[in-house]
PDB file of N, CA, C and O in Angstrom:
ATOM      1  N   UNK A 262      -6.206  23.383  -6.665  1.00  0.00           N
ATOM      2  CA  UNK A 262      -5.450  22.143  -6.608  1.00  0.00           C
ATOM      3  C   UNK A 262      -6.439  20.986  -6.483  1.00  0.00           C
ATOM      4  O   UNK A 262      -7.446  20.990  -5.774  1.00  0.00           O
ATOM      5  N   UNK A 263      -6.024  20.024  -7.246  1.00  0.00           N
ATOM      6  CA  UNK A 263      -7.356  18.861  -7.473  1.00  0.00           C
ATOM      7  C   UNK A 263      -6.454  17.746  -6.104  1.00  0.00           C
ATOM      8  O   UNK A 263      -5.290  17.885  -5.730  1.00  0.00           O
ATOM      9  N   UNK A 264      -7.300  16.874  -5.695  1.00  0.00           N
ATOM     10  CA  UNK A 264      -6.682  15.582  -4.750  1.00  0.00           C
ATOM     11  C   UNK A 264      -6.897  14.915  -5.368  1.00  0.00           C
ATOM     12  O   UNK A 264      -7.720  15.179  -6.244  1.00  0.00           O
ATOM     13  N   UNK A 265      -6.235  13.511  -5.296  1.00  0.00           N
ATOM     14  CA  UNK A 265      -5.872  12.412  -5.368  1.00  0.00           C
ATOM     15  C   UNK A 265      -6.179  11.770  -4.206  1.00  0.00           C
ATOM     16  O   UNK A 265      -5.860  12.594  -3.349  1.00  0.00           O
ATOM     17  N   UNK A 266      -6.646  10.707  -3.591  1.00  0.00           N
ATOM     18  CA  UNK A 266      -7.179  10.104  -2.382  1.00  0.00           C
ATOM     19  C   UNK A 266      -6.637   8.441  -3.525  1.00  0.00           C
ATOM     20  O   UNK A 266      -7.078   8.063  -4.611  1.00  0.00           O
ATOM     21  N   UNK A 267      -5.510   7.830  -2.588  1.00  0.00           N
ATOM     22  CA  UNK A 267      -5.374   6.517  -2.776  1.00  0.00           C
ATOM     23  C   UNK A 267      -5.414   5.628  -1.619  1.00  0.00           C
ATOM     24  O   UNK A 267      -4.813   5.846  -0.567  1.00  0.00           O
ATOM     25  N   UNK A 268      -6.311   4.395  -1.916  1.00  0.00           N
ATOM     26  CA  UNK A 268      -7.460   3.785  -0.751  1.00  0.00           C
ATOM     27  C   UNK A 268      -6.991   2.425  -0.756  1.00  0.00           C
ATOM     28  O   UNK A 268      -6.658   1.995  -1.861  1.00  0.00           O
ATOM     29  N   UNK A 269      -6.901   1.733   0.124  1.00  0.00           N
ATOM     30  CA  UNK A 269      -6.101   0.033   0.595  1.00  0.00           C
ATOM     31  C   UNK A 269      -7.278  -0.119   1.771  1.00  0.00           C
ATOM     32  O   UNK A 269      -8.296   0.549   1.954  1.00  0.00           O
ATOM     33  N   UNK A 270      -6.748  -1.229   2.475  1.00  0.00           N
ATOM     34  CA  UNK A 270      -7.141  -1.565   3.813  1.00  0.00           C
ATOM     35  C   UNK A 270      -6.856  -1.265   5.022  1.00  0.00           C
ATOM     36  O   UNK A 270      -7.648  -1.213   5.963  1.00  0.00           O
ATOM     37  N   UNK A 271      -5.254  -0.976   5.043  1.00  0.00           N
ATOM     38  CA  UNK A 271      -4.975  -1.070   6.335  1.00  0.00           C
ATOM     39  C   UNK A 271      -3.659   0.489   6.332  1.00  0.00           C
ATOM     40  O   UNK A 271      -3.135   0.963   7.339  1.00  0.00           O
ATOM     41  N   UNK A 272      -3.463   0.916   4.994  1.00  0.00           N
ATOM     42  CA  UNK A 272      -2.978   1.978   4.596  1.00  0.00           C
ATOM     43  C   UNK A 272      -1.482   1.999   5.544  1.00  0.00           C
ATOM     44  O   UNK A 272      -0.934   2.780   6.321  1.00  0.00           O
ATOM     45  N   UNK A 273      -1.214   0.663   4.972  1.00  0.00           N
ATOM     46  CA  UNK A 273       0.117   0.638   5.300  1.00  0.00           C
ATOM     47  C   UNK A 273       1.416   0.021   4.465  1.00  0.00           C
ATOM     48  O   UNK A 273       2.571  -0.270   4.775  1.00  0.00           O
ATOM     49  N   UNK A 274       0.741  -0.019   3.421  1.00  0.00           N
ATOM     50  CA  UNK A 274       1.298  -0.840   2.203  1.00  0.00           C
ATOM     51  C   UNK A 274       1.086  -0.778   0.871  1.00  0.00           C
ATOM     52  O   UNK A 274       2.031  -0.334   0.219  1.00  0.00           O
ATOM     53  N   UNK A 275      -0.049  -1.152   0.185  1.00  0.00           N
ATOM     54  CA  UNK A 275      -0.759  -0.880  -0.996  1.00  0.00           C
ATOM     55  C   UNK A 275      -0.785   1.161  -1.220  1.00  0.00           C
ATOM     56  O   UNK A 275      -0.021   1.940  -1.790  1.00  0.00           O
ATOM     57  N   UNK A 276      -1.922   1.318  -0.527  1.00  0.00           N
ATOM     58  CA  UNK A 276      -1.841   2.909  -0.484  1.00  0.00           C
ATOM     59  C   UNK A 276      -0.918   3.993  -0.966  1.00  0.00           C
ATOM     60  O   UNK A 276      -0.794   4.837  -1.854  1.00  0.00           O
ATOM     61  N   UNK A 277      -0.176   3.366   0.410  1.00  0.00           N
ATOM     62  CA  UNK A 277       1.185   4.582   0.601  1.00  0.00           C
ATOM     63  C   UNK A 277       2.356   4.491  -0.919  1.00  0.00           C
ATOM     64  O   UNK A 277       3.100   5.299  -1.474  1.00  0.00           O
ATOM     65  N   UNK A 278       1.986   3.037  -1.138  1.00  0.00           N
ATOM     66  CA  UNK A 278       3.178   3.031  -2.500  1.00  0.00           C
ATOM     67  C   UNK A 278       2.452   3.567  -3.375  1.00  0.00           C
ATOM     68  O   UNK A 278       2.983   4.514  -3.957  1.00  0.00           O
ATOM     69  N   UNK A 279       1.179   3.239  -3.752  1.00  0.00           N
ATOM     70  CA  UNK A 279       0.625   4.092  -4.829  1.00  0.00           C
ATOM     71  C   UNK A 279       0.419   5.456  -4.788  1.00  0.00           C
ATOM     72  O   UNK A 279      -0.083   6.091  -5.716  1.00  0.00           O
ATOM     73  N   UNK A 280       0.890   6.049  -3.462  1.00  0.00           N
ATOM     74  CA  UNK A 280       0.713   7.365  -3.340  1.00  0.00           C
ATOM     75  C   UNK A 280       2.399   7.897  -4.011  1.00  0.00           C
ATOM     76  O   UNK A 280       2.752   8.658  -4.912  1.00  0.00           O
ATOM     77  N   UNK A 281       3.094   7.046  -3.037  1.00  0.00           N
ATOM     78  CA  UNK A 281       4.715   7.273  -3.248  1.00  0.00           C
ATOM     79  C   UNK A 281       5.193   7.508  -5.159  1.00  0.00           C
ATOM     80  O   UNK A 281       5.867   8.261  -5.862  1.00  0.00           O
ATOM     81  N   UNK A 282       4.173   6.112  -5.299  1.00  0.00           N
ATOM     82  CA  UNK A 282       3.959   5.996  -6.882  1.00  0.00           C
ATOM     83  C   UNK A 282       4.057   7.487  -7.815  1.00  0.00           C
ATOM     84  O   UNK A 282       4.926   8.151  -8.381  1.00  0.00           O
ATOM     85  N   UNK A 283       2.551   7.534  -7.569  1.00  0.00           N
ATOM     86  CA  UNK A 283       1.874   8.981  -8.133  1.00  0.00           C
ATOM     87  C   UNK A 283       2.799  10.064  -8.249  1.00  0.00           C
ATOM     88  O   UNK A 283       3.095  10.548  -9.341  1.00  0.00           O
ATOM     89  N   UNK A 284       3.469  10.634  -6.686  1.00  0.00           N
ATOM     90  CA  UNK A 284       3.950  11.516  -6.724  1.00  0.00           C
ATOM     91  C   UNK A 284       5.203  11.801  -7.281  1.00  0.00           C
ATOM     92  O   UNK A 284       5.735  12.890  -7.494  1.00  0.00           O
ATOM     93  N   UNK A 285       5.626  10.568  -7.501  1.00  0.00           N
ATOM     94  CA  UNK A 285       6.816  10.495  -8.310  1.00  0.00           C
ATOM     95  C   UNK A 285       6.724  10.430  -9.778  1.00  0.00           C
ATOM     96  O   UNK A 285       7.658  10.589 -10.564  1.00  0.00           O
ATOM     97  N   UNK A 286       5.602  10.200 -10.036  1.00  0.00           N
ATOM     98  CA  UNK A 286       5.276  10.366 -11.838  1.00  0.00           C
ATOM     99  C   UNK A 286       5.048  11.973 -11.819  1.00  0.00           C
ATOM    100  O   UNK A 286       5.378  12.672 -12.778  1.00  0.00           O
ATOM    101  N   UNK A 287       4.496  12.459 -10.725  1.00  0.00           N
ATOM    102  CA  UNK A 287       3.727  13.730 -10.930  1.00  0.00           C
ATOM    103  C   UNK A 287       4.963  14.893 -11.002  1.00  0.00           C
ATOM    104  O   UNK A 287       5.022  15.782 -11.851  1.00  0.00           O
ATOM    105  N   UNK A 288       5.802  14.698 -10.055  1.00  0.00           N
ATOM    106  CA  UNK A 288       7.253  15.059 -10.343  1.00  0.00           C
ATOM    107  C   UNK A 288       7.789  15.283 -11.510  1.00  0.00           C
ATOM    108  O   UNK A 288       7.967  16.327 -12.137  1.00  0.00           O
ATOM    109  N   UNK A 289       8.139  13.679 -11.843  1.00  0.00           N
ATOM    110  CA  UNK A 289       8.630  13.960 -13.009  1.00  0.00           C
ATOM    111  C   UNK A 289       7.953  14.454 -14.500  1.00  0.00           C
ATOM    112  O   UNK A 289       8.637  14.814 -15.458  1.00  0.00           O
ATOM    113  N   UNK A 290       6.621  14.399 -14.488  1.00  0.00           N
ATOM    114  CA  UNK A 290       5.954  15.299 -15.153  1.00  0.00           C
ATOM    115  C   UNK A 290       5.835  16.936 -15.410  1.00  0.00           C
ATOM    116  O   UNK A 290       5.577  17.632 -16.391  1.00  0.00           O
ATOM    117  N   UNK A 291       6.239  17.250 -13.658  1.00  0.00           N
ATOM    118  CA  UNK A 291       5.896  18.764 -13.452  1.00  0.00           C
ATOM    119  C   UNK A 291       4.905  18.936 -12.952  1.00  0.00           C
ATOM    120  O   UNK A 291       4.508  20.102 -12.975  1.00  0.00           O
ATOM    121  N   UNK A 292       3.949  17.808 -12.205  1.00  0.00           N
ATOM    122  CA  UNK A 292       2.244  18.574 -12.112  1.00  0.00           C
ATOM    123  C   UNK A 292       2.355  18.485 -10.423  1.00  0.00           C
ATOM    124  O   UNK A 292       1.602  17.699  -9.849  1.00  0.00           O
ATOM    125  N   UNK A 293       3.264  19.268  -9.674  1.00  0.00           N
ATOM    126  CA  UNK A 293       3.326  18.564  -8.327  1.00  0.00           C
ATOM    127  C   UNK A 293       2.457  20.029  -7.599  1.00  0.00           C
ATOM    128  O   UNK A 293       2.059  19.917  -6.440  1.00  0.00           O
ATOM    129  N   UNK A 294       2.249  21.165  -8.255  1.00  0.00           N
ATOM    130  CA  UNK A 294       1.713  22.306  -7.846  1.00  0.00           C
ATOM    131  C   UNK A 294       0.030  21.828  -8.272  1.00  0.00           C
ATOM    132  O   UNK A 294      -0.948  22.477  -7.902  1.00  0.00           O
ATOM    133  N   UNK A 295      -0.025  20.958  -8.855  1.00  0.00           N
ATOM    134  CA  UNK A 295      -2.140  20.683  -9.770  1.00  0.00           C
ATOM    135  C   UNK A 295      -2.250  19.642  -9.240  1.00  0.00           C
ATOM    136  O   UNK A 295      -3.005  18.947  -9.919  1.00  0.00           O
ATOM    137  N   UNK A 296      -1.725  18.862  -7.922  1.00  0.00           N
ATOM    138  CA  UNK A 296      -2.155  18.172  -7.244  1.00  0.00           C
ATOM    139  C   UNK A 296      -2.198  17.331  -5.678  1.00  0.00           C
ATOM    140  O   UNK A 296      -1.339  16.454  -5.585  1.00  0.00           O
ATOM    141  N   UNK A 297      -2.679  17.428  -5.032  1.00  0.00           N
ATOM    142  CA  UNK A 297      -2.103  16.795  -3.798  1.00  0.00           C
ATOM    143  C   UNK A 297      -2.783  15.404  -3.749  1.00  0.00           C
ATOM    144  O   UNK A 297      -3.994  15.223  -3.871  1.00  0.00           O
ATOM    145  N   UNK A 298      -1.781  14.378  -3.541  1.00  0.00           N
ATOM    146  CA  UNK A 298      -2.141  12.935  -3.311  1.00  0.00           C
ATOM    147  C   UNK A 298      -1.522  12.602  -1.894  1.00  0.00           C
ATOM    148  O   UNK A 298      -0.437  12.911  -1.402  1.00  0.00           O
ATOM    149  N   UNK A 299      -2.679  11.803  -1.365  1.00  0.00           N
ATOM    150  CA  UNK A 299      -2.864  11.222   0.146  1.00  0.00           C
ATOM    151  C   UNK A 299      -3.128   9.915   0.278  1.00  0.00           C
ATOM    152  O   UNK A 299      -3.825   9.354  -0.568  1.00  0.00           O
ATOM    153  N   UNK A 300      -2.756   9.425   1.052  1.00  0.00           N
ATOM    154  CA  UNK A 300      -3.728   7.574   1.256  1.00  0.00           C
ATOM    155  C   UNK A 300      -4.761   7.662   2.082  1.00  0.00           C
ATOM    156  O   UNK A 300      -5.318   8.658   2.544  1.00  0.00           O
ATOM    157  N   UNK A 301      -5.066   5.991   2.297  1.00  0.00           N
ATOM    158  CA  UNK A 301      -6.056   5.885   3.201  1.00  0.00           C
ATOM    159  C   UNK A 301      -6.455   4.613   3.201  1.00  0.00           C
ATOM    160  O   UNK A 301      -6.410   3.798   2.278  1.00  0.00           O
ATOM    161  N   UNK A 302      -7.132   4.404   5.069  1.00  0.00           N
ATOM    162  CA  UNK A 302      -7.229   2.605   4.345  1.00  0.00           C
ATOM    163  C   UNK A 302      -8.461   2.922   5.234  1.00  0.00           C
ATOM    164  O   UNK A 302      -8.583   3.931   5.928  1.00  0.00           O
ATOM    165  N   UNK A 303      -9.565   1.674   5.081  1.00  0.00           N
ATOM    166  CA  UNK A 303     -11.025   1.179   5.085  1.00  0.00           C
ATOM    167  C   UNK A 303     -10.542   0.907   6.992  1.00  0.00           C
ATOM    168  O   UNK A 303     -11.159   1.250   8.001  1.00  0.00           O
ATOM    169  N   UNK A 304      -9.640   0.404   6.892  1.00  0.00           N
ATOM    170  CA  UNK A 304      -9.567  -0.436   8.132  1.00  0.00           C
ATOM    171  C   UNK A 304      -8.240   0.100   8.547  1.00  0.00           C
ATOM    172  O   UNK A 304      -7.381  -0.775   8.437  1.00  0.00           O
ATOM    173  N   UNK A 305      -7.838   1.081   8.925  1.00  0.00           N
ATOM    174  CA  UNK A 305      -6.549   1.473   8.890  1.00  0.00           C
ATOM    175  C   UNK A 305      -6.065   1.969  10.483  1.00  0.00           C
ATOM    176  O   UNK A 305      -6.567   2.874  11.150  1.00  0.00           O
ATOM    177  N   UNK A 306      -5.118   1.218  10.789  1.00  0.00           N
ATOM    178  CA  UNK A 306      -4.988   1.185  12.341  1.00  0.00           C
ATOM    179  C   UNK A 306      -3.736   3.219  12.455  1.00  0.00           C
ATOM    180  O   UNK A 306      -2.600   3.335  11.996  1.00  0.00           O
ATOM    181  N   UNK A 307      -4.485   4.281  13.129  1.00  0.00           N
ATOM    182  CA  UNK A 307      -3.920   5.549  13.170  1.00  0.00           C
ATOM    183  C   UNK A 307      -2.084   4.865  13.250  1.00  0.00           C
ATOM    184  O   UNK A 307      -1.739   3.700  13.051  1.00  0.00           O
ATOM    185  N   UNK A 308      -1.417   5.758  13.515  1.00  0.00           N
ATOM    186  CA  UNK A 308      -0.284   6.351  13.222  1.00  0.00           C
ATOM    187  C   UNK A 308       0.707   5.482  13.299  1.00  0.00           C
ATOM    188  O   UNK A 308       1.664   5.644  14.056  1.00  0.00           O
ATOM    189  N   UNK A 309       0.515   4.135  12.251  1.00  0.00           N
ATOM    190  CA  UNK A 309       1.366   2.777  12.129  1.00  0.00           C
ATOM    191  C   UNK A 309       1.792   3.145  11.067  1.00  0.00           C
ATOM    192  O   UNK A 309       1.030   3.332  10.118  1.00  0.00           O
ATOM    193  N   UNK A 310       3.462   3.383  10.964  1.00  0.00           N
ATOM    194  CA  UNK A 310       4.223   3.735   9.640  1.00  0.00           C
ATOM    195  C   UNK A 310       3.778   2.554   8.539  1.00  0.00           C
ATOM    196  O   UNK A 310       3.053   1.650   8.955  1.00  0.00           O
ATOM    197  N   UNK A 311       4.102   2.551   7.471  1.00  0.00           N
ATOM    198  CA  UNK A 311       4.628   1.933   6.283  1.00  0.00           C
ATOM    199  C   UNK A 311       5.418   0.680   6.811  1.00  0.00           C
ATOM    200  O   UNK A 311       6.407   0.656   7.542  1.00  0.00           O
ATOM    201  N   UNK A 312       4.638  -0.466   6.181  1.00  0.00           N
ATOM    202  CA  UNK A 312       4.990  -2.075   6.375  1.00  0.00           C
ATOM    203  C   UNK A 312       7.241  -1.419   5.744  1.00  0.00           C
ATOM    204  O   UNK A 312       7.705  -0.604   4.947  1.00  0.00           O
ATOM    205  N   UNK A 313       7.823  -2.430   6.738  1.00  0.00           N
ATOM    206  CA  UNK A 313       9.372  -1.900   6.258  1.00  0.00           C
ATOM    207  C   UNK A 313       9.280  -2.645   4.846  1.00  0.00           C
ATOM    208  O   UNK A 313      10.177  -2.432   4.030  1.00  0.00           O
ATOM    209  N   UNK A 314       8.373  -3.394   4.569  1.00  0.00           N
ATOM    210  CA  UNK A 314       8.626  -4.719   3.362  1.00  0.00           C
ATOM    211  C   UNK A 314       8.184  -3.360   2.119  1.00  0.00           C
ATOM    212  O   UNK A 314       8.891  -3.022   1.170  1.00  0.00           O
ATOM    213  N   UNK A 315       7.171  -2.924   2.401  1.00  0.00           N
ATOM    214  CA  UNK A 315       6.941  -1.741   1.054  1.00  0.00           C
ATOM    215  C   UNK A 315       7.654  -0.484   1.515  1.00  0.00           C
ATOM    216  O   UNK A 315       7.302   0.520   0.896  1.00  0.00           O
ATOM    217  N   UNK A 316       8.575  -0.299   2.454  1.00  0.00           N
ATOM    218  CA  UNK A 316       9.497   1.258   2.524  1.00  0.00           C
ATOM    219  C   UNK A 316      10.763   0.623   1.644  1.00  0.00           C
ATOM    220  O   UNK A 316      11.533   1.192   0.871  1.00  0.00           O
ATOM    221  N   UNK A 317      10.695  -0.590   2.002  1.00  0.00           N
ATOM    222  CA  UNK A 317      12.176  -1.326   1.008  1.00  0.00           C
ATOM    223  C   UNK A 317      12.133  -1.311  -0.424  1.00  0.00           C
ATOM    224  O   UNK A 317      12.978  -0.868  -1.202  1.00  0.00           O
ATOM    225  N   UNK A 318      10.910  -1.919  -0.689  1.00  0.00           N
ATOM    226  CA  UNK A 318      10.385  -1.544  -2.084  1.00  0.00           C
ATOM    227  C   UNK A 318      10.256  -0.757  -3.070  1.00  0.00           C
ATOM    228  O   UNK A 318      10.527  -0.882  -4.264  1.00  0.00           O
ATOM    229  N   UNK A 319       9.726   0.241  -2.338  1.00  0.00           N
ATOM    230  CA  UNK A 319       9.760   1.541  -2.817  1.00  0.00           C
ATOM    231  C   UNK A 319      11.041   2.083  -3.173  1.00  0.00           C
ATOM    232  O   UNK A 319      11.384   2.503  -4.278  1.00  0.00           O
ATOM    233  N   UNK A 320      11.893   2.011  -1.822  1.00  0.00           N
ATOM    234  CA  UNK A 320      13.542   2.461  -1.868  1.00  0.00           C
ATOM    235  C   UNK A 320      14.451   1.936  -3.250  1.00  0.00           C
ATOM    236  O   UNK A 320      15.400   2.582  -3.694  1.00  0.00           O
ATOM    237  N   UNK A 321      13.986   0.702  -3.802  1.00  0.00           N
ATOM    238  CA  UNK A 321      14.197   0.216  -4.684  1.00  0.00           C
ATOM    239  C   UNK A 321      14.392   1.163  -6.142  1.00  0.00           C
ATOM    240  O   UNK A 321      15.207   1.277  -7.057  1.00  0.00           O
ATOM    241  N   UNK A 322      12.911   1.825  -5.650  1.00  0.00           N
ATOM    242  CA  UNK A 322      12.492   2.270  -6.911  1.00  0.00           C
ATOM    243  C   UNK A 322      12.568   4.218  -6.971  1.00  0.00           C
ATOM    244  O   UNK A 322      12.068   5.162  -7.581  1.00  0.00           O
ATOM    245  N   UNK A 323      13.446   3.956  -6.001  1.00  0.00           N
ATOM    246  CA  UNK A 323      13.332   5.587  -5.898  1.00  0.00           C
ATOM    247  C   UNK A 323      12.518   6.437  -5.194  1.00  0.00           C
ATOM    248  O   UNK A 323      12.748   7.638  -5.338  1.00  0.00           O
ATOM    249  N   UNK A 324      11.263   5.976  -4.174  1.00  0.00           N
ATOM    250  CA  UNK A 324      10.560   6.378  -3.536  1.00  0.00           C
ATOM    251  C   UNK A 324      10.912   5.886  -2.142  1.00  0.00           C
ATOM    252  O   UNK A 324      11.366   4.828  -1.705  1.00  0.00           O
ATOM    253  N   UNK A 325      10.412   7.423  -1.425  1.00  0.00           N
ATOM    254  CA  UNK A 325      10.815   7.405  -0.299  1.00  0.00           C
ATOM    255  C   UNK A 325       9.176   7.197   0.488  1.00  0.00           C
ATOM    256  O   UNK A 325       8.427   8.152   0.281  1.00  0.00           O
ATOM    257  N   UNK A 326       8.610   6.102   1.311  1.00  0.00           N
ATOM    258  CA  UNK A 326       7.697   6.095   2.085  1.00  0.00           C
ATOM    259  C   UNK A 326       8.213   6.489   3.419  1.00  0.00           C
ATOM    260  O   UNK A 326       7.525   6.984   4.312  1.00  0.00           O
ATOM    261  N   UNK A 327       9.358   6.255   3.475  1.00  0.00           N
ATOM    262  CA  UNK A 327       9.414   6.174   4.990  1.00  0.00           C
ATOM    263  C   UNK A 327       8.758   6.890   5.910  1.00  0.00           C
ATOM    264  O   UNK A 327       8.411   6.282   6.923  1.00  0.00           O
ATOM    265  N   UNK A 328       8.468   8.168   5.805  1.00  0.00           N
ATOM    266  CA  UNK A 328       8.076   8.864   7.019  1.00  0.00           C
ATOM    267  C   UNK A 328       6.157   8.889   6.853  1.00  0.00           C
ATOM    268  O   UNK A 328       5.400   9.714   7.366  1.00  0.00           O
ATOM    269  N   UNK A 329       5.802   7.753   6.012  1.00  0.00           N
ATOM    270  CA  UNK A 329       4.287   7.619   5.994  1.00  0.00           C
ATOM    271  C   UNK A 329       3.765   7.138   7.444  1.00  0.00           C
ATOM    272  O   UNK A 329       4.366   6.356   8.181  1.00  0.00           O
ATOM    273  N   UNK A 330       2.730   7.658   7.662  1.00  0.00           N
ATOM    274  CA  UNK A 330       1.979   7.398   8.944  1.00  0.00           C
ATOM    275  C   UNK A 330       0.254   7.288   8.712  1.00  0.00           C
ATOM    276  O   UNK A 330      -0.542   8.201   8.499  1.00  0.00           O
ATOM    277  N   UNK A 331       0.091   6.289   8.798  1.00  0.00           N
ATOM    278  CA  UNK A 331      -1.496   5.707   8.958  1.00  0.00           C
ATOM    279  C   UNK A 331      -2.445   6.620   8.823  1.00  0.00           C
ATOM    280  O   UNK A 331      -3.629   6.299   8.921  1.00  0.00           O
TER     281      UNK A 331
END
């Protein structure tokens, strides 16, 4: 299984959607067994969920961040 590592600042916003992103293309592709994708931020304060402004966002779009943690 190959990783995916998606990288922000504070890995509470940027990151997690592009992770939320990914895995939802990867889904609907079929490739959810050929890969695991994770976040991560430079400056990232431990176990601070997902800004609610990008869990809303996402929700928008069919992705679920909610239960992301720092």
């Amino acid at each position: 299984m190959s990783a995916i590592l998606m990288v922000c600042t504070g890995n509470v916003c940027r990151s997690p959607m592009a992770a939320g992103l990914l895995r939802q293309r990867l889904t609907r592709e079929g490739l959810t067994g050929k890969y695991s994708v994770r976040s991560a931020g430079t400056w990232a304060l431990d176990d601070r969920p997902a800004s609610e402004h990008a869990v809303a966002v996402m929700a928008e779009r069919g992705v679920d961040i909610a239960d992301h943690s720092a």
